[in-house]
Amino acid sequence: MVTLDFLKTILFSHASRNNPRANYFYEFDIVVFDHSTDASDFMRAYFALKDNKELTVRSITESEFREIIYTWFFGRERSKNSNRDPSENLEEVNSFYHSLKELTKEKKIFHFQNVNKGRYEYQLGIAFDYFYVEGEENNFLIYFNAQG
């Protein structure tokens, strides 16, 4: 059985392996929240975002989600994983995705949009992707970011 801690370990190990020798670092995580909580409100509270921060979500496909995971795991600047066999990388992304799907009992995946609309505050990172996964029992926020 897949656990939240298992997925967090995978995310943490990829973030650690990919950390560049620079003045920024990668942070990947997954957080559970209740169905009764609006996803945008949860994200605002969890990251202590300013009230005027515009957050919208758009539904994305499984393949779009996998492509973004692939980029964060293996395609980032100076990734220590970049010399690996692409088919192994794809297999690892697929395995992670299936584990995530098993845990979340995923119904839909949404991508947060416009989180820094109009200006660069870097409150959520210098590069980032934030997702809301609607699950059967709970909802999940999964995110990838580079912090400076």
Short mmCIF file of C-alpha atoms in Angstrom, two decimals:
data_model
loop_
_atom_site.label_atom_id
_atom_site.label_comp_id
_atom_site.label_asym_id
_atom_site.label_seq_id
_atom_site.Cartn_x
_atom_site.Cartn_y
_atom_site.Cartn_z
CA MET A 1 0.00 0.00 0.00
CA VAL A 2 1.28 3.45 -0.94
CA THR A 3 1.52 5.98 1.89
CA LEU A 4 1.84 9.74 1.97
CA ASP A 5 5.26 9.38 3.59
CA PHE A 6 6.40 7.13 0.72
CA LEU A 7 5.43 9.78 -1.86
CA LYS A 8 7.03 12.54 0.21
CA THR A 9 10.27 10.53 0.32
CA ILE A 10 10.30 10.21 -3.48
CA LEU A 11 9.64 13.93 -3.91
CA PHE A 12 12.27 14.87 -1.33
CA SER A 13 14.91 12.62 -2.91
CA HIS A 14 14.33 14.12 -6.37
CA ALA A 15 14.45 17.65 -4.98
CA SER A 16 17.71 16.86 -3.15
CA ARG A 17 19.31 15.14 -6.14
CA ASN A 18 18.47 18.06 -8.40
CA ASN A 19 19.60 20.90 -6.15
CA PRO A 20 21.98 23.01 -8.19
CA ARG A 21 25.21 24.49 -6.90
CA ALA A 22 23.68 27.93 -6.74
CA ASN A 23 21.93 30.28 -4.35
CA TYR A 24 18.60 28.51 -4.72
CA PHE A 25 17.16 25.10 -3.95
CA TYR A 26 14.31 22.86 -5.01
CA GLU A 27 11.38 22.01 -2.79
CA PHE A 28 8.90 19.29 -3.79
CA ASP A 29 6.06 18.24 -1.47
CA ILE A 30 2.54 16.89 -1.18
CA VAL A 31 0.01 18.05 1.42
CA VAL A 32 -3.42 16.63 2.26
CA PHE A 33 -6.46 18.84 2.82
CA ASP A 34 -10.17 18.27 3.33
CA HIS A 35 -12.83 18.36 0.62
CA SER A 36 -14.67 21.06 2.55
CA THR A 37 -11.76 23.48 2.04
CA ASP A 38 -11.54 25.45 -1.19
CA ALA A 39 -8.24 24.67 -2.95
CA SER A 40 -7.33 28.32 -3.52
CA ASP A 41 -8.13 29.19 0.10
CA PHE A 42 -6.03 26.26 1.31
CA MET A 43 -3.09 27.35 -0.81
CA ARG A 44 -3.39 30.96 0.41
CA ALA A 45 -3.42 29.79 4.03
CA TYR A 46 -0.72 27.12 3.66
CA PHE A 47 1.76 29.52 2.03
CA ALA A 48 0.54 32.63 3.91
CA LEU A 49 -0.13 34.39 0.62
CA LYS A 50 -1.30 37.96 0.53
CA ASP A 51 -5.06 38.39 0.21
CA ASN A 52 -4.72 40.13 -3.13
CA LYS A 53 -2.88 37.18 -4.68
CA GLU A 54 -4.97 36.01 -7.61
CA LEU A 55 -5.28 32.22 -7.82
CA THR A 56 -7.19 30.31 -10.45
CA VAL A 57 -7.12 26.64 -11.33
CA ARG A 58 -7.47 24.93 -14.67
CA SER A 59 -8.07 21.27 -15.25
CA ILE A 60 -5.16 19.41 -16.87
CA THR A 61 -4.79 15.98 -18.42
CA GLU A 62 -2.83 13.07 -17.03
CA SER A 63 -0.25 13.42 -19.81
CA GLU A 64 0.25 17.14 -19.10
CA PHE A 65 0.76 16.33 -15.43
CA ARG A 66 3.28 13.57 -16.22
CA GLU A 67 5.23 15.91 -18.54
CA ILE A 68 5.53 18.49 -15.77
CA ILE A 69 6.62 15.84 -13.25
CA TYR A 70 9.23 14.63 -15.78
CA THR A 71 10.57 18.16 -16.18
CA TRP A 72 10.92 18.69 -12.42
CA PHE A 73 12.46 15.25 -11.81
CA PHE A 74 14.84 15.13 -14.78
CA GLY A 75 14.78 18.24 -16.93
CA ARG A 76 15.72 21.11 -14.65
CA GLU A 77 18.87 23.17 -15.06
CA ARG A 78 21.95 21.23 -13.92
CA SER A 79 19.85 18.21 -12.96
CA LYS A 80 22.07 15.46 -11.61
CA ASN A 81 19.63 13.03 -13.22
CA SER A 82 20.00 14.43 -16.73
CA ASN A 83 22.43 11.77 -18.00
CA ARG A 84 20.18 8.85 -17.14
CA ASP A 85 18.48 6.72 -19.76
CA PRO A 86 15.29 8.55 -20.85
CA SER A 87 13.26 5.31 -20.79
CA GLU A 88 14.29 4.74 -17.15
CA ASN A 89 13.30 8.33 -16.37
CA LEU A 90 9.90 7.84 -17.99
CA GLU A 91 9.41 4.59 -16.09
CA GLU A 92 10.21 6.35 -12.82
CA VAL A 93 7.73 9.16 -13.59
CA ASN A 94 5.04 6.62 -14.49
CA SER A 95 5.70 4.66 -11.30
CA PHE A 96 5.45 7.84 -9.21
CA TYR A 97 2.26 8.88 -10.98
CA HIS A 98 0.62 5.47 -10.44
CA SER A 99 1.60 5.55 -6.76
CA LEU A 100 0.14 9.05 -6.47
CA LYS A 101 -3.03 7.94 -8.19
CA GLU A 102 -3.33 4.92 -5.87
CA LEU A 103 -2.96 7.10 -2.77
CA THR A 104 -5.20 9.96 -3.87
CA LYS A 105 -7.81 7.91 -5.75
CA GLU A 106 -7.55 10.79 -8.21
CA LYS A 107 -10.68 12.13 -9.87
CA LYS A 108 -9.25 15.30 -11.45
CA ILE A 109 -6.00 17.26 -11.53
CA PHE A 110 -5.89 21.05 -11.57
CA HIS A 111 -2.95 23.38 -12.18
CA PHE A 112 -2.85 26.68 -10.32
CA GLN A 113 -2.52 29.61 -12.70
CA ASN A 114 -1.84 33.35 -12.40
CA VAL A 115 -0.22 33.07 -9.00
CA ASN A 116 2.12 35.98 -9.73
CA LYS A 117 -0.01 37.77 -12.29
CA GLY A 118 1.38 41.11 -13.37
CA ARG A 119 4.46 41.18 -11.17
CA TYR A 120 7.26 39.04 -9.86
CA GLU A 121 7.03 38.68 -6.11
CA TYR A 122 8.67 35.24 -5.94
CA GLN A 123 6.58 34.42 -2.90
CA LEU A 124 5.94 30.93 -4.27
CA GLY A 125 9.37 30.47 -5.80
CA ILE A 126 11.49 31.69 -8.68
CA ALA A 127 10.12 28.80 -10.75
CA PHE A 128 7.17 26.68 -9.70
CA ASP A 129 4.23 24.41 -10.46
CA TYR A 130 1.39 23.93 -7.98
CA PHE A 131 -1.32 21.30 -8.44
CA TYR A 132 -4.57 20.48 -6.77
CA VAL A 133 -5.49 16.80 -7.00
CA GLU A 134 -9.13 16.09 -6.26
CA GLY A 135 -9.22 12.71 -4.55
CA GLU A 136 -11.98 10.39 -3.48
CA GLU A 137 -11.49 10.87 0.29
CA ASN A 138 -9.28 13.98 0.49
CA ASN A 139 -7.76 16.60 -1.75
CA PHE A 140 -4.04 17.06 -2.23
CA LEU A 141 -1.73 19.95 -3.00
CA ILE A 142 1.40 18.77 -4.77
CA TYR A 143 4.04 21.29 -5.66
CA PHE A 144 7.44 21.76 -7.20
CA ASN A 145 9.36 25.00 -6.75
CA ALA A 146 12.77 26.58 -6.84
CA GLN A 147 13.38 28.93 -3.93
CA GLY A 148 16.04 31.62 -3.86
#
